[in-house]
JSON list of C-alpha atoms in Angstrom, two decimals:
[
{"chain": "A", "resi": 78, "resn": "UNK", "atom": "CA", "xyz": [-91.43, -14.31, 20.62]},
{"chain": "A", "resi": 79, "resn": "UNK", "atom": "CA", "xyz": [-87.95, -14.45, 19.08]},
{"chain": "A", "resi": 80, "resn": "UNK", "atom": "CA", "xyz": [-85.01, -12.04, 19.17]},
{"chain": "A", "resi": 81, "resn": "UNK", "atom": "CA", "xyz": [-84.50, -11.84, 15.42]},
{"chain": "A", "resi": 82, "resn": "UNK", "atom": "CA", "xyz": [-86.20, -12.01, 12.03]},
{"chain": "A", "resi": 83, "resn": "UNK", "atom": "CA", "xyz": [-87.38, -15.65, 12.23]},
{"chain": "A", "resi": 84, "resn": "UNK", "atom": "CA", "xyz": [-88.18, -18.56, 14.54]},
{"chain": "A", "resi": 85, "resn": "UNK", "atom": "CA", "xyz": [-84.55, -19.65, 14.12]},
{"chain": "A", "resi": 86, "resn": "UNK", "atom": "CA", "xyz": [-83.48, -16.78, 16.41]},
{"chain": "A", "resi": 87, "resn": "UNK", "atom": "CA", "xyz": [-83.12, -16.92, 20.20]},
{"chain": "A", "resi": 88, "resn": "UNK", "atom": "CA", "xyz": [-86.46, -17.49, 21.97]},
{"chain": "A", "resi": 89, "resn": "UNK", "atom": "CA", "xyz": [-87.28, -14.48, 24.19]},
{"chain": "A", "resi": 90, "resn": "UNK", "atom": "CA", "xyz": [-90.44, -15.92, 25.75]},
{"chain": "A", "resi": 91, "resn": "UNK", "atom": "CA", "xyz": [-93.39, -18.22, 25.16]},
{"chain": "A", "resi": 92, "resn": "UNK", "atom": "CA", "xyz": [-96.71, -16.82, 26.34]},
{"chain": "A", "resi": 93, "resn": "UNK", "atom": "CA", "xyz": [-99.66, -19.14, 26.99]},
{"chain": "A", "resi": 94, "resn": "UNK", "atom": "CA", "xyz": [-101.80, -16.97, 29.22]},
{"chain": "A", "resi": 95, "resn": "UNK", "atom": "CA", "xyz": [-102.99, -13.45, 29.89]},
{"chain": "A", "resi": 96, "resn": "UNK", "atom": "CA", "xyz": [-99.80, -11.53, 30.75]},
{"chain": "A", "resi": 97, "resn": "UNK", "atom": "CA", "xyz": [-101.42, -8.14, 31.30]},
{"chain": "A", "resi": 98, "resn": "UNK", "atom": "CA", "xyz": [-100.82, -4.80, 29.68]},
{"chain": "A", "resi": 99, "resn": "UNK", "atom": "CA", "xyz": [-97.72, -3.95, 31.70]},
{"chain": "A", "resi": 100, "resn": "UNK", "atom": "CA", "xyz": [-95.55, -6.75, 30.26]},
{"chain": "A", "resi": 101, "resn": "UNK", "atom": "CA", "xyz": [-92.66, -5.56, 28.11]},
{"chain": "A", "resi": 102, "resn": "UNK", "atom": "CA", "xyz": [-90.25, -7.54, 25.93]},
{"chain": "A", "resi": 103, "resn": "UNK", "atom": "CA", "xyz": [-87.29, -6.16, 23.99]},
{"chain": "A", "resi": 104, "resn": "UNK", "atom": "CA", "xyz": [-85.17, -7.40, 21.13]},
{"chain": "A", "resi": 105, "resn": "UNK", "atom": "CA", "xyz": [-81.42, -6.90, 21.11]},
{"chain": "A", "resi": 106, "resn": "UNK", "atom": "CA", "xyz": [-81.48, -5.50, 17.57]},
{"chain": "A", "resi": 107, "resn": "UNK", "atom": "CA", "xyz": [-83.94, -4.23, 15.00]},
{"chain": "A", "resi": 108, "resn": "UNK", "atom": "CA", "xyz": [-85.93, -7.46, 14.47]},
{"chain": "A", "resi": 109, "resn": "UNK", "atom": "CA", "xyz": [-88.45, -9.37, 16.54]},
{"chain": "A", "resi": 110, "resn": "UNK", "atom": "CA", "xyz": [-90.40, -12.37, 15.25]},
{"chain": "A", "resi": 111, "resn": "UNK", "atom": "CA", "xyz": [-93.79, -13.14, 16.85]},
{"chain": "A", "resi": 112, "resn": "UNK", "atom": "CA", "xyz": [-95.75, -16.29, 16.04]},
{"chain": "A", "resi": 113, "resn": "UNK", "atom": "CA", "xyz": [-99.29, -16.97, 17.26]},
{"chain": "A", "resi": 114, "resn": "UNK", "atom": "CA", "xyz": [-100.61, -20.52, 17.28]},
{"chain": "A", "resi": 115, "resn": "UNK", "atom": "CA", "xyz": [-103.97, -21.55, 18.73]},
{"chain": "A", "resi": 116, "resn": "UNK", "atom": "CA", "xyz": [-104.80, -24.89, 20.29]},
{"chain": "A", "resi": 117, "resn": "UNK", "atom": "CA", "xyz": [-108.19, -25.41, 18.63]},
{"chain": "A", "resi": 118, "resn": "UNK", "atom": "CA", "xyz": [-110.35, -23.41, 21.01]},
{"chain": "A", "resi": 119, "resn": "UNK", "atom": "CA", "xyz": [-111.05, -19.73, 20.53]},
{"chain": "A", "resi": 120, "resn": "UNK", "atom": "CA", "xyz": [-109.94, -16.94, 22.83]},
{"chain": "A", "resi": 121, "resn": "UNK", "atom": "CA", "xyz": [-109.62, -13.19, 23.08]},
{"chain": "A", "resi": 122, "resn": "UNK", "atom": "CA", "xyz": [-106.43, -12.91, 21.03]},
{"chain": "A", "resi": 123, "resn": "UNK", "atom": "CA", "xyz": [-103.80, -10.30, 21.74]},
{"chain": "A", "resi": 124, "resn": "UNK", "atom": "CA", "xyz": [-102.68, -6.81, 20.90]},
{"chain": "A", "resi": 125, "resn": "UNK", "atom": "CA", "xyz": [-99.16, -5.42, 20.92]},
{"chain": "A", "resi": 126, "resn": "UNK", "atom": "CA", "xyz": [-97.65, -1.98, 20.84]},
{"chain": "A", "resi": 127, "resn": "UNK", "atom": "CA", "xyz": [-94.13, -1.43, 19.61]},
{"chain": "A", "resi": 128, "resn": "UNK", "atom": "CA", "xyz": [-91.71, 1.44, 19.42]},
{"chain": "A", "resi": 129, "resn": "UNK", "atom": "CA", "xyz": [-88.64, 1.85, 17.29]},
{"chain": "A", "resi": 130, "resn": "UNK", "atom": "CA", "xyz": [-85.56, 3.92, 17.81]},
{"chain": "A", "resi": 131, "resn": "UNK", "atom": "CA", "xyz": [-83.93, 6.29, 15.40]},
{"chain": "A", "resi": 132, "resn": "UNK", "atom": "CA", "xyz": [-84.86, 5.31, 11.85]},
{"chain": "A", "resi": 133, "resn": "UNK", "atom": "CA", "xyz": [-85.74, 1.99, 10.28]},
{"chain": "A", "resi": 134, "resn": "UNK", "atom": "CA", "xyz": [-87.70, 0.21, 7.57]},
{"chain": "A", "resi": 135, "resn": "UNK", "atom": "CA", "xyz": [-91.46, 0.84, 7.73]},
{"chain": "A", "resi": 136, "resn": "UNK", "atom": "CA", "xyz": [-94.26, -0.87, 5.79]},
{"chain": "A", "resi": 137, "resn": "UNK", "atom": "CA", "xyz": [-96.78, 1.90, 5.16]},
{"chain": "A", "resi": 138, "resn": "UNK", "atom": "CA", "xyz": [-99.83, -0.01, 3.88]},
{"chain": "A", "resi": 139, "resn": "UNK", "atom": "CA", "xyz": [-101.77, 1.83, 6.58]},
{"chain": "A", "resi": 140, "resn": "UNK", "atom": "CA", "xyz": [-101.52, 5.32, 8.02]},
{"chain": "A", "resi": 141, "resn": "UNK", "atom": "CA", "xyz": [-98.83, 5.87, 10.62]},
{"chain": "A", "resi": 142, "resn": "UNK", "atom": "CA", "xyz": [-96.61, 8.39, 12.31]},
{"chain": "A", "resi": 143, "resn": "UNK", "atom": "CA", "xyz": [-92.91, 8.76, 12.91]},
{"chain": "A", "resi": 144, "resn": "UNK", "atom": "CA", "xyz": [-91.23, 11.17, 15.29]},
{"chain": "A", "resi": 145, "resn": "UNK", "atom": "CA", "xyz": [-87.72, 12.45, 15.68]},
{"chain": "A", "resi": 146, "resn": "UNK", "atom": "CA", "xyz": [-85.90, 11.22, 18.80]},
{"chain": "A", "resi": 147, "resn": "UNK", "atom": "CA", "xyz": [-87.08, 13.06, 21.90]},
{"chain": "A", "resi": 148, "resn": "UNK", "atom": "CA", "xyz": [-90.14, 14.64, 20.21]},
{"chain": "A", "resi": 149, "resn": "UNK", "atom": "CA", "xyz": [-91.83, 16.87, 21.30]},
{"chain": "A", "resi": 150, "resn": "UNK", "atom": "CA", "xyz": [-88.73, 17.77, 23.29]},
{"chain": "A", "resi": 151, "resn": "UNK", "atom": "CA", "xyz": [-85.29, 18.51, 21.92]},
{"chain": "A", "resi": 152, "resn": "UNK", "atom": "CA", "xyz": [-83.47, 15.88, 19.88]},
{"chain": "A", "resi": 153, "resn": "UNK", "atom": "CA", "xyz": [-79.94, 14.81, 20.83]},
{"chain": "A", "resi": 154, "resn": "UNK", "atom": "CA", "xyz": [-76.98, 16.68, 19.34]},
{"chain": "A", "resi": 155, "resn": "UNK", "atom": "CA", "xyz": [-75.43, 15.19, 16.16]},
{"chain": "A", "resi": 156, "resn": "UNK", "atom": "CA", "xyz": [-78.35, 12.81, 15.53]},
{"chain": "A", "resi": 157, "resn": "UNK", "atom": "CA", "xyz": [-78.86, 11.18, 12.15]},
{"chain": "A", "resi": 158, "resn": "UNK", "atom": "CA", "xyz": [-81.90, 8.97, 11.53]},
{"chain": "A", "resi": 159, "resn": "UNK", "atom": "CA", "xyz": [-83.03, 7.39, 8.26]},
{"chain": "A", "resi": 160, "resn": "UNK", "atom": "CA", "xyz": [-86.49, 5.97, 7.74]},
{"chain": "A", "resi": 161, "resn": "UNK", "atom": "CA", "xyz": [-87.37, 3.96, 4.64]},
{"chain": "A", "resi": 162, "resn": "UNK", "atom": "CA", "xyz": [-91.13, 3.82, 4.07]},
{"chain": "A", "resi": 163, "resn": "UNK", "atom": "CA", "xyz": [-92.47, 1.29, 1.57]},
{"chain": "A", "resi": 164, "resn": "UNK", "atom": "CA", "xyz": [-96.02, 0.67, 0.42]},
{"chain": "A", "resi": 165, "resn": "UNK", "atom": "CA", "xyz": [-97.72, -1.83, -1.86]},
{"chain": "A", "resi": 166, "resn": "UNK", "atom": "CA", "xyz": [-100.39, 0.75, -2.77]},
{"chain": "A", "resi": 167, "resn": "UNK", "atom": "CA", "xyz": [-100.00, 2.60, -6.07]}
]
């Protein structure tokens, strides 16, 4: 797991075991690169959940949701968020 858009970025962690559902890793910016490589035997795989802050670039080839900051509560004063949603479907 790298703190940037590619494997050239700073390595955050290398996971080779079951780390449990409570593990959390953060990037310092708006990119995180994750590479999975197996050793030849099969296993259970992994799942990941991510959250983004205010705005960003989203690939919308599947259904999804975005929320204003603080939703369903009040959003911060003077907030400006921009989301760009792109899709390869026509």
